[in-house]
Amino acid sequence: MKYLDFLSIVGVVTAFLTACADPQPAADAAVYLRYCALCHGEEGLGYQADGANALANPTFLASVDDDFLRTAIVHGRPGTPMSAWSKALGGPLSDADVEAIIHWLRSKQPQDAAFLAGDAVGPGVADRGVAVYNVHCRSCHGEAGAGKPFLTINNPWFLHTISDAWLRHVIVHGRPDTPMPGFGQELTRQNVDDLVVLIRSWQRPPTDQATPAAPAQWPNPVQHAGSQSPDFASQSELYVEAAAVKAALDNQREIVLVDARPTGDYSIFHLPGAVSVPFYAMADLAAQLPAEAWTVTYCGCPHAESTAAAQALIKAGHEKVKVLDEGILFWQAQGWPLHTGNLP
């Protein structure tokens, strides 16, 4: 999958600023492009990073209110690649920035909000919905809604912000022009009711895991300085497999690990010894990272943000740069060591 070159965003933003007579839409677009386009695409059409949904899809925008969008941006989707972007939770966005993104998304909405009356859910049975889910939904939304390759539908913040009628509407009508089909012709009303009750049974109280941490202070980000370098030079690709990075750590090779996610994600968990340099700050901080050791950037999406960070390093003159191919969520799934908190 080809990811958006983050370094080209400056040019895109400049074009917006030049083309728009009204500065507010251009300013809104600039915020979106800087922080969201990597995963959701320049026009909000989604899937620039694995499973990143189409935010500008008309049927999606017509079915959610601003509070839904605001909650998703501020709190993110803990446990998924979608970070909490609010400054209060370790992200870069002010309240005004969040509203700018919402305004930009609304500018992509060609129709009024969907009328969900008539989509009320009748009596359903969760246990009966399991078989329906496994046949029609599991391949896209994962075991018990845990996600992969697409949307995580058991996420507490997601379920907290949508109604049963909303769920029914999406199941029946789908999201045209996205991988989400409508099942109104395949499933009976009772099937849909059972699915909705099953999905609702996964709801838990939403909590924030990220903390408003400043980037970690690192007097020397090089791990095992002076030891043998990992054998990354033999790989022509920018990307390196997680197993190779794990082996480098186990064998105490000289390496720099850079967490390219917002600092709130870093505080939840990060690779051992990694330093926090969010992708949107890398251009300003690249000079503080040593160029003599192999640097591996990583993120969770699985490598959109980390690729942007790596490109910024390369542009700053670093030559020994790799990107963790599968991302930190793969690392976590293997049960490999992780650290928590705001220090490496």
mmCIF file of C-alpha atoms in Angstrom:
data_model
loop_
_atom_site.group_PDB
_atom_site.id
_atom_site.type_symbol
_atom_site.label_atom_id
_atom_site.label_comp_id
_atom_site.label_asym_id
_atom_site.label_seq_id
_atom_site.Cartn_x
_atom_site.Cartn_y
_atom_site.Cartn_z
ATOM 1 C CA MET A 1 0.000 0.000 0.000
ATOM 2 C CA LYS A 2 1.386 3.388 -0.953
ATOM 3 C CA TYR A 3 1.148 5.946 1.832
ATOM 4 C CA LEU A 4 0.773 9.679 1.517
ATOM 5 C CA ASP A 5 4.145 11.401 1.487
ATOM 6 C CA PHE A 6 3.925 13.602 4.547
ATOM 7 C CA LEU A 7 6.619 15.886 3.249
ATOM 8 C CA SER A 8 4.350 16.898 0.343
ATOM 9 C CA ILE A 9 1.621 18.113 2.678
ATOM 10 C CA VAL A 10 3.299 21.519 2.954
ATOM 11 C CA GLY A 11 2.749 21.985 -0.760
ATOM 12 C CA VAL A 12 -0.845 20.840 -0.515
ATOM 13 C CA VAL A 13 -1.537 23.243 2.318
ATOM 14 C CA THR A 14 0.050 26.092 0.354
ATOM 15 C CA ALA A 15 -2.255 25.339 -2.556
ATOM 16 C CA PHE A 16 -5.272 25.482 -0.272
ATOM 17 C CA LEU A 17 -4.142 28.801 1.182
ATOM 18 C CA THR A 18 -3.637 30.261 -2.266
ATOM 19 C CA ALA A 19 -6.827 28.936 -3.814
ATOM 20 C CA CYS A 20 -9.311 29.883 -1.118
ATOM 21 C CA ALA A 21 -10.567 33.433 -1.001
ATOM 22 C CA ASP A 22 -12.049 32.819 2.434
ATOM 23 C CA PRO A 23 -9.153 32.065 4.803
ATOM 24 C CA GLN A 24 -11.229 30.009 7.240
ATOM 25 C CA PRO A 25 -11.838 26.984 4.975
ATOM 26 C CA ALA A 26 -8.140 27.030 4.072
ATOM 27 C CA ALA A 27 -7.162 27.140 7.739
ATOM 28 C CA ASP A 28 -9.533 24.275 8.531
ATOM 29 C CA ALA A 29 -8.093 22.239 5.654
ATOM 30 C CA ALA A 30 -4.549 22.897 6.866
ATOM 31 C CA VAL A 31 -5.285 21.361 10.273
ATOM 32 C CA TYR A 32 -6.925 18.322 8.714
ATOM 33 C CA LEU A 33 -4.089 17.805 6.245
ATOM 34 C CA ARG A 34 -1.391 18.066 8.892
ATOM 35 C CA TYR A 35 -2.843 15.573 11.342
ATOM 36 C CA CYS A 36 -5.486 13.409 9.627
ATOM 37 C CA ALA A 37 -4.668 13.013 5.943
ATOM 38 C CA LEU A 38 -1.927 10.448 6.516
ATOM 39 C CA CYS A 39 -4.501 7.831 7.452
ATOM 40 C CA HIS A 40 -7.810 9.178 6.147
ATOM 41 C CA GLY A 41 -6.608 10.685 2.852
ATOM 42 C CA GLU A 42 -6.339 14.229 1.556
ATOM 43 C CA GLU A 43 -10.037 14.320 0.690
ATOM 44 C CA GLY A 44 -11.169 12.210 3.651
ATOM 45 C CA LEU A 45 -11.889 9.172 1.471
ATOM 46 C CA GLY A 46 -10.099 6.843 3.864
ATOM 47 C CA TYR A 47 -7.879 3.763 3.686
ATOM 48 C CA GLN A 48 -4.533 5.517 3.277
ATOM 49 C CA ALA A 49 -3.602 3.497 6.359
ATOM 50 C CA ASP A 50 -5.006 0.046 6.961
ATOM 51 C CA GLY A 51 -8.678 0.213 7.902
ATOM 52 C CA ALA A 52 -8.801 4.008 8.311
ATOM 53 C CA ASN A 53 -12.415 4.810 7.521
ATOM 54 C CA ALA A 54 -13.797 7.309 5.008
ATOM 55 C CA LEU A 55 -14.572 10.365 7.126
ATOM 56 C CA ALA A 56 -15.907 12.348 4.167
ATOM 57 C CA ASN A 57 -18.310 9.607 3.107
ATOM 58 C CA PRO A 58 -21.676 11.380 2.658
ATOM 59 C CA THR A 59 -23.750 8.703 4.369
ATOM 60 C CA PHE A 60 -21.382 8.667 7.323
ATOM 61 C CA LEU A 61 -21.423 12.438 7.761
ATOM 62 C CA ALA A 62 -25.189 12.513 7.370
ATOM 63 C CA SER A 63 -25.612 10.015 10.197
ATOM 64 C CA VAL A 64 -23.379 11.552 12.884
ATOM 65 C CA ASP A 65 -23.561 14.814 14.778
ATOM 66 C CA ASP A 66 -20.703 17.092 15.736
ATOM 67 C CA ASP A 67 -20.507 15.568 19.215
ATOM 68 C CA PHE A 68 -19.756 12.176 17.666
ATOM 69 C CA LEU A 69 -16.928 13.678 15.606
ATOM 70 C CA ARG A 70 -15.641 15.731 18.523
ATOM 71 C CA THR A 71 -15.559 12.742 20.863
ATOM 72 C CA ALA A 72 -13.749 10.616 18.287
ATOM 73 C CA ILE A 73 -11.065 13.253 17.729
ATOM 74 C CA VAL A 74 -10.577 14.192 21.386
ATOM 75 C CA HIS A 75 -10.652 10.715 22.952
ATOM 76 C CA GLY A 76 -9.636 8.616 19.961
ATOM 77 C CA ARG A 77 -10.301 4.901 19.989
ATOM 78 C CA PRO A 78 -8.041 3.448 22.728
ATOM 79 C CA GLY A 79 -6.562 0.116 21.738
ATOM 80 C CA THR A 80 -6.681 0.955 18.021
ATOM 81 C CA PRO A 81 -4.461 3.047 15.708
ATOM 82 C CA MET A 82 -6.814 6.030 16.253
ATOM 83 C CA SER A 83 -5.062 8.242 18.795
ATOM 84 C CA ALA A 84 -6.536 10.682 21.277
ATOM 85 C CA TRP A 85 -5.662 13.943 19.532
ATOM 86 C CA SER A 86 -6.611 16.465 22.226
ATOM 87 C CA LYS A 87 -3.819 18.326 24.008
ATOM 88 C CA ALA A 88 -5.462 17.289 27.274
ATOM 89 C CA LEU A 89 -4.650 13.669 26.396
ATOM 90 C CA GLY A 90 -1.174 14.081 24.961
ATOM 91 C CA GLY A 91 -2.150 15.035 21.421
ATOM 92 C CA PRO A 92 -1.324 18.230 19.498
ATOM 93 C CA LEU A 93 -4.834 19.654 18.971
ATOM 94 C CA SER A 94 -6.380 22.596 20.774
ATOM 95 C CA ASP A 95 -10.153 22.887 21.078
ATOM 96 C CA ALA A 96 -10.063 25.284 18.128
ATOM 97 C CA ASP A 97 -8.115 22.763 16.061
ATOM 98 C CA VAL A 98 -10.708 20.071 16.796
ATOM 99 C CA GLU A 99 -13.492 22.386 15.665
ATOM 100 C CA ALA A 100 -11.531 23.242 12.512
ATOM 101 C CA ILE A 101 -11.386 19.570 11.554
ATOM 102 C CA ILE A 102 -15.109 19.198 12.191
ATOM 103 C CA HIS A 103 -15.836 22.274 10.046
ATOM 104 C CA TRP A 104 -13.696 20.881 7.244
ATOM 105 C CA LEU A 105 -15.495 17.533 7.363
ATOM 106 C CA ARG A 106 -18.880 19.258 7.296
ATOM 107 C CA SER A 107 -17.792 21.101 4.160
ATOM 108 C CA LYS A 108 -17.661 17.676 2.511
ATOM 109 C CA GLN A 109 -21.257 16.848 3.430
ATOM 110 C CA PRO A 110 -23.654 17.251 0.464
ATOM 111 C CA GLN A 111 -26.836 16.187 2.255
ATOM 112 C CA ASP A 112 -28.761 16.805 5.441
ATOM 113 C CA ALA A 113 -28.460 14.566 8.455
ATOM 114 C CA ALA A 114 -29.999 11.145 7.966
ATOM 115 C CA PHE A 115 -33.404 10.585 9.502
ATOM 116 C CA LEU A 116 -33.052 7.455 11.624
ATOM 117 C CA ALA A 117 -36.663 7.191 12.774
ATOM 118 C CA GLY A 118 -38.030 3.898 11.522
ATOM 119 C CA ASP A 119 -34.725 2.231 12.323
ATOM 120 C CA ALA A 120 -35.758 1.529 15.893
ATOM 121 C CA VAL A 121 -34.545 -1.837 17.092
ATOM 122 C CA GLY A 122 -36.980 -4.494 18.246
ATOM 123 C CA PRO A 123 -36.375 -7.316 20.726
ATOM 124 C CA GLY A 124 -33.191 -9.189 19.894
ATOM 125 C CA VAL A 125 -31.146 -12.000 21.375
ATOM 126 C CA ALA A 126 -27.367 -11.542 21.610
ATOM 127 C CA ASP A 127 -26.587 -15.267 21.576
ATOM 128 C CA ARG A 128 -28.622 -15.670 18.423
ATOM 129 C CA GLY A 129 -26.716 -12.805 16.822
ATOM 130 C CA VAL A 130 -23.347 -14.551 17.235
ATOM 131 C CA ALA A 131 -23.878 -16.886 14.288
ATOM 132 C CA VAL A 132 -25.090 -14.006 12.099
ATOM 133 C CA TYR A 133 -22.079 -11.927 13.098
ATOM 134 C CA ASN A 134 -19.605 -14.714 12.409
ATOM 135 C CA VAL A 135 -20.982 -15.248 8.904
ATOM 136 C CA HIS A 136 -21.463 -11.636 7.787
ATOM 137 C CA CYS A 137 -19.294 -9.380 9.960
ATOM 138 C CA ARG A 138 -16.373 -11.171 11.574
ATOM 139 C CA SER A 139 -14.112 -11.226 8.505
ATOM 140 C CA CYS A 140 -14.036 -7.399 8.477
ATOM 141 C CA HIS A 141 -14.613 -6.430 12.115
ATOM 142 C CA GLY A 142 -12.772 -9.214 13.915
ATOM 143 C CA GLU A 143 -13.558 -11.563 16.753
ATOM 144 C CA ALA A 144 -16.257 -10.036 18.970
ATOM 145 C CA GLY A 145 -15.889 -6.703 17.156
ATOM 146 C CA ALA A 146 -12.203 -6.295 18.016
ATOM 147 C CA GLY A 147 -11.370 -4.949 14.562
ATOM 148 C CA LYS A 148 -9.117 -5.842 11.624
ATOM 149 C CA PRO A 149 -9.023 -5.335 8.838
ATOM 150 C CA PHE A 150 -11.656 -2.634 9.348
ATOM 151 C CA LEU A 151 -13.435 -0.694 12.094
ATOM 152 C CA THR A 152 -13.253 -1.843 15.724
ATOM 153 C CA ILE A 153 -16.916 -1.914 16.688
ATOM 154 C CA ASN A 154 -16.551 -3.029 20.302
ATOM 155 C CA ASN A 155 -14.576 0.096 21.234
ATOM 156 C CA PRO A 156 -16.123 1.726 24.339
ATOM 157 C CA TRP A 157 -15.927 5.285 23.015
ATOM 158 C CA PHE A 158 -17.495 4.231 19.703
ATOM 159 C CA LEU A 159 -20.401 2.429 21.353
ATOM 160 C CA HIS A 160 -20.810 5.296 23.825
ATOM 161 C CA THR A 161 -21.509 7.759 20.999
ATOM 162 C CA ILE A 162 -23.846 5.796 18.711
ATOM 163 C CA SER A 163 -27.442 4.663 19.125
ATOM 164 C CA ASP A 164 -29.050 1.320 18.403
ATOM 165 C CA ALA A 165 -30.934 2.986 15.548
ATOM 166 C CA TRP A 166 -27.597 4.135 14.131
ATOM 167 C CA LEU A 167 -26.266 0.573 14.229
ATOM 168 C CA ARG A 168 -29.390 -0.763 12.535
ATOM 169 C CA HIS A 169 -29.160 1.907 9.818
ATOM 170 C CA VAL A 170 -25.541 1.048 9.004
ATOM 171 C CA ILE A 171 -26.146 -2.706 8.972
ATOM 172 C CA VAL A 172 -29.147 -2.373 6.672
ATOM 173 C CA HIS A 173 -27.876 0.371 4.325
ATOM 174 C CA GLY A 174 -24.091 0.078 4.589
ATOM 175 C CA ARG A 175 -21.730 2.834 3.496
ATOM 176 C CA PRO A 176 -21.888 3.253 -0.287
ATOM 177 C CA ASP A 177 -18.489 3.625 -1.992
ATOM 178 C CA THR A 178 -16.707 1.941 0.937
ATOM 179 C CA PRO A 179 -16.006 -1.727 1.769
ATOM 180 C CA MET A 180 -19.069 -1.708 4.084
ATOM 181 C CA PRO A 181 -22.027 -3.282 2.225
ATOM 182 C CA GLY A 182 -25.667 -3.016 3.223
ATOM 183 C CA PHE A 183 -27.269 -6.237 4.413
ATOM 184 C CA GLY A 184 -30.890 -5.185 4.085
ATOM 185 C CA GLN A 185 -31.521 -7.729 1.331
ATOM 186 C CA GLU A 186 -29.644 -10.607 2.986
ATOM 187 C CA LEU A 187 -30.716 -10.384 6.608
ATOM 188 C CA THR A 188 -34.179 -10.449 8.135
ATOM 189 C CA ARG A 189 -35.262 -7.725 10.502
ATOM 190 C CA GLN A 190 -34.850 -10.212 13.343
ATOM 191 C CA ASN A 191 -31.297 -10.988 12.207
ATOM 192 C CA VAL A 192 -30.473 -7.286 12.333
ATOM 193 C CA ASP A 193 -32.101 -6.828 15.746
ATOM 194 C CA ASP A 194 -30.065 -9.753 17.076
ATOM 195 C CA LEU A 195 -26.871 -8.236 15.659
ATOM 196 C CA VAL A 196 -27.572 -4.862 17.236
ATOM 197 C CA VAL A 197 -28.244 -6.420 20.649
ATOM 198 C CA LEU A 198 -25.035 -8.481 20.334
ATOM 199 C CA ILE A 199 -22.914 -5.454 19.457
ATOM 200 C CA ARG A 200 -24.484 -3.437 22.273
ATOM 201 C CA SER A 201 -23.625 -6.263 24.706
ATOM 202 C CA TRP A 202 -19.948 -5.462 24.117
ATOM 203 C CA GLN A 203 -20.297 -1.946 25.507
ATOM 204 C CA ARG A 204 -18.150 -1.009 28.500
ATOM 205 C CA PRO A 205 -17.716 2.361 30.237
ATOM 206 C CA PRO A 206 -15.315 4.457 28.154
ATOM 207 C CA THR A 207 -12.071 5.557 29.764
ATOM 208 C CA ASP A 208 -9.044 7.516 28.611
ATOM 209 C CA GLN A 209 -5.716 5.714 28.708
ATOM 210 C CA ALA A 210 -3.500 8.460 27.340
ATOM 211 C CA THR A 211 -1.998 11.135 29.584
ATOM 212 C CA PRO A 212 -1.030 14.735 28.751
ATOM 213 C CA ALA A 213 2.667 13.958 28.742
ATOM 214 C CA ALA A 214 5.372 16.162 27.317
ATOM 215 C CA PRO A 215 7.768 14.394 24.951
ATOM 216 C CA ALA A 216 10.224 12.266 26.897
ATOM 217 C CA GLN A 217 13.591 13.810 27.662
ATOM 218 C CA TRP A 218 16.427 11.715 26.320
ATOM 219 C CA PRO A 219 20.052 12.689 26.975
ATOM 220 C CA ASN A 220 21.181 9.816 24.729
ATOM 221 C CA PRO A 221 18.564 7.992 22.674
ATOM 222 C CA VAL A 222 21.087 5.425 21.412
ATOM 223 C CA GLN A 223 20.587 2.028 23.004
ATOM 224 C CA HIS A 224 23.716 -0.098 23.525
ATOM 225 C CA ALA A 225 25.950 2.663 22.147
ATOM 226 C CA GLY A 226 29.235 1.378 20.774
ATOM 227 C CA SER A 227 28.039 -2.169 20.245
ATOM 228 C CA GLN A 228 27.607 -3.888 16.867
ATOM 229 C CA SER A 229 25.019 -2.405 14.521
ATOM 230 C CA PRO A 230 22.040 -4.483 13.387
ATOM 231 C CA ASP A 231 22.288 -5.886 9.867
ATOM 232 C CA PHE A 232 19.802 -3.493 8.315
ATOM 233 C CA ALA A 233 22.091 -2.258 5.524
ATOM 234 C CA SER A 234 21.513 -5.457 3.539
ATOM 235 C CA GLN A 235 17.798 -4.613 3.254
ATOM 236 C CA SER A 236 16.989 -2.313 0.372
ATOM 237 C CA GLU A 237 13.433 -1.592 1.536
ATOM 238 C CA LEU A 238 12.638 1.259 3.889
ATOM 239 C CA TYR A 239 10.662 -1.170 6.030
ATOM 240 C CA VAL A 240 12.100 -3.697 8.458
ATOM 241 C CA GLU A 241 10.244 -6.624 9.985
ATOM 242 C CA ALA A 242 9.357 -6.483 13.665
ATOM 243 C CA ALA A 243 11.178 -9.771 14.265
ATOM 244 C CA ALA A 244 14.432 -8.206 13.039
ATOM 245 C CA VAL A 245 14.029 -5.258 15.417
ATOM 246 C CA LYS A 246 13.197 -7.628 18.277
ATOM 247 C CA ALA A 247 16.372 -9.605 17.496
ATOM 248 C CA ALA A 248 18.429 -6.385 17.498
ATOM 249 C CA LEU A 249 17.152 -5.538 20.974
ATOM 250 C CA ASP A 250 17.659 -9.065 22.272
ATOM 251 C CA ASN A 251 21.226 -9.087 20.942
ATOM 252 C CA GLN A 252 21.953 -5.619 22.350
ATOM 253 C CA ARG A 253 22.700 -4.023 19.018
ATOM 254 C CA GLU A 254 23.250 -0.271 18.738
ATOM 255 C CA ILE A 255 19.886 1.207 17.793
ATOM 256 C CA VAL A 256 17.579 4.210 18.177
ATOM 257 C CA LEU A 257 13.858 3.542 18.418
ATOM 258 C CA VAL A 258 11.492 6.439 17.737
ATOM 259 C CA ASP A 259 7.794 6.379 18.601
ATOM 260 C CA ALA A 260 6.119 8.525 15.926
ATOM 261 C CA ARG A 261 2.660 8.561 17.544
ATOM 262 C CA PRO A 262 1.256 11.405 19.673
ATOM 263 C CA THR A 263 2.838 11.460 23.118
ATOM 264 C CA GLY A 264 -0.349 10.251 24.775
ATOM 265 C CA ASP A 265 -0.016 6.932 22.929
ATOM 266 C CA TYR A 266 3.616 6.738 23.991
ATOM 267 C CA SER A 267 2.578 7.069 27.640
ATOM 268 C CA ILE A 268 0.231 4.055 27.342
ATOM 269 C CA PHE A 269 2.954 1.751 26.037
ATOM 270 C CA HIS A 270 6.013 1.942 23.826
ATOM 271 C CA LEU A 271 8.931 -0.186 22.697
ATOM 272 C CA PRO A 272 11.703 -0.623 25.294
ATOM 273 C CA GLY A 273 14.092 2.315 25.234
ATOM 274 C CA ALA A 274 12.151 4.194 22.546
ATOM 275 C CA VAL A 275 11.977 7.982 22.559
ATOM 276 C CA SER A 276 8.868 9.984 21.700
ATOM 277 C CA VAL A 277 9.068 12.158 18.582
ATOM 278 C CA PRO A 278 5.599 12.504 17.008
ATOM 279 C CA PHE A 279 5.561 12.513 13.214
ATOM 280 C CA TYR A 280 4.226 16.075 13.111
ATOM 281 C CA ALA A 281 7.198 17.287 15.211
ATOM 282 C CA MET A 282 9.968 15.314 13.495
ATOM 283 C CA ALA A 283 10.981 18.021 11.033
ATOM 284 C CA ASP A 284 11.766 20.324 13.983
ATOM 285 C CA LEU A 285 13.445 17.679 16.158
ATOM 286 C CA ALA A 286 15.362 15.572 13.629
ATOM 287 C CA ALA A 287 18.604 17.407 14.366
ATOM 288 C CA GLN A 288 18.429 16.230 17.986
ATOM 289 C CA LEU A 289 18.603 12.583 16.946
ATOM 290 C CA PRO A 290 22.021 11.056 16.205
ATOM 291 C CA ALA A 291 22.649 10.049 12.624
ATOM 292 C CA GLU A 292 25.403 7.504 13.244
ATOM 293 C CA ALA A 293 23.174 4.715 14.624
ATOM 294 C CA TRP A 294 20.349 2.914 12.871
ATOM 295 C CA THR A 295 17.068 4.633 13.681
ATOM 296 C CA VAL A 296 13.788 2.696 13.491
ATOM 297 C CA THR A 297 10.543 4.650 13.591
ATOM 298 C CA TYR A 298 7.237 3.013 14.452
ATOM 299 C CA CYS A 299 3.554 3.789 14.965
ATOM 300 C CA GLY A 300 0.286 1.872 15.167
ATOM 301 C CA CYS A 301 -1.440 2.395 11.835
ATOM 302 C CA PRO A 302 0.709 0.241 11.055
ATOM 303 C CA HIS A 303 3.286 2.497 9.419
ATOM 304 C CA ALA A 304 1.743 5.668 7.998
ATOM 305 C CA GLU A 305 2.911 8.029 10.768
ATOM 306 C CA SER A 306 6.241 6.218 11.127
ATOM 307 C CA THR A 307 6.874 6.527 7.382
ATOM 308 C CA ALA A 308 6.256 10.276 7.592
ATOM 309 C CA ALA A 309 8.693 10.511 10.504
ATOM 310 C CA ALA A 310 11.292 8.484 8.606
ATOM 311 C CA GLN A 311 10.929 10.686 5.534
ATOM 312 C CA ALA A 312 11.508 13.765 7.684
ATOM 313 C CA LEU A 313 14.680 12.191 9.097
ATOM 314 C CA ILE A 314 15.935 11.310 5.630
ATOM 315 C CA LYS A 315 15.231 14.837 4.421
ATOM 316 C CA ALA A 316 17.269 16.143 7.374
ATOM 317 C CA GLY A 317 20.267 14.096 6.198
ATOM 318 C CA HIS A 318 19.895 10.837 8.129
ATOM 319 C CA GLU A 319 20.857 7.827 6.022
ATOM 320 C CA LYS A 320 20.460 4.916 8.463
ATOM 321 C CA VAL A 321 16.675 4.963 8.813
ATOM 322 C CA LYS A 322 14.112 2.154 8.834
ATOM 323 C CA VAL A 323 10.389 1.844 9.556
ATOM 324 C CA LEU A 324 8.909 -0.948 11.677
ATOM 325 C CA ASP A 325 6.765 -2.642 9.054
ATOM 326 C CA GLU A 326 3.967 -4.179 11.108
ATOM 327 C CA GLY A 327 3.661 -1.451 13.775
ATOM 328 C CA ILE A 328 3.509 -1.535 17.548
ATOM 329 C CA LEU A 329 0.107 -3.210 17.760
ATOM 330 C CA PHE A 330 1.593 -6.248 16.027
ATOM 331 C CA TRP A 331 4.464 -6.141 18.523
ATOM 332 C CA GLN A 332 1.966 -6.048 21.375
ATOM 333 C CA ALA A 333 -0.001 -8.961 19.906
ATOM 334 C CA GLN A 334 3.156 -11.113 19.969
ATOM 335 C CA GLY A 335 3.497 -10.550 23.707
ATOM 336 C CA TRP A 336 6.919 -8.938 23.264
ATOM 337 C CA PRO A 337 8.217 -6.517 25.948
ATOM 338 C CA LEU A 338 6.715 -3.040 26.180
ATOM 339 C CA HIS A 339 7.269 -0.156 28.562
ATOM 340 C CA THR A 340 4.692 2.243 29.972
ATOM 341 C CA GLY A 341 4.909 5.814 31.213
ATOM 342 C CA ASN A 342 6.661 8.889 29.929
ATOM 343 C CA LEU A 343 10.271 7.687 30.080
ATOM 344 C CA PRO A 344 12.047 5.319 27.669
#
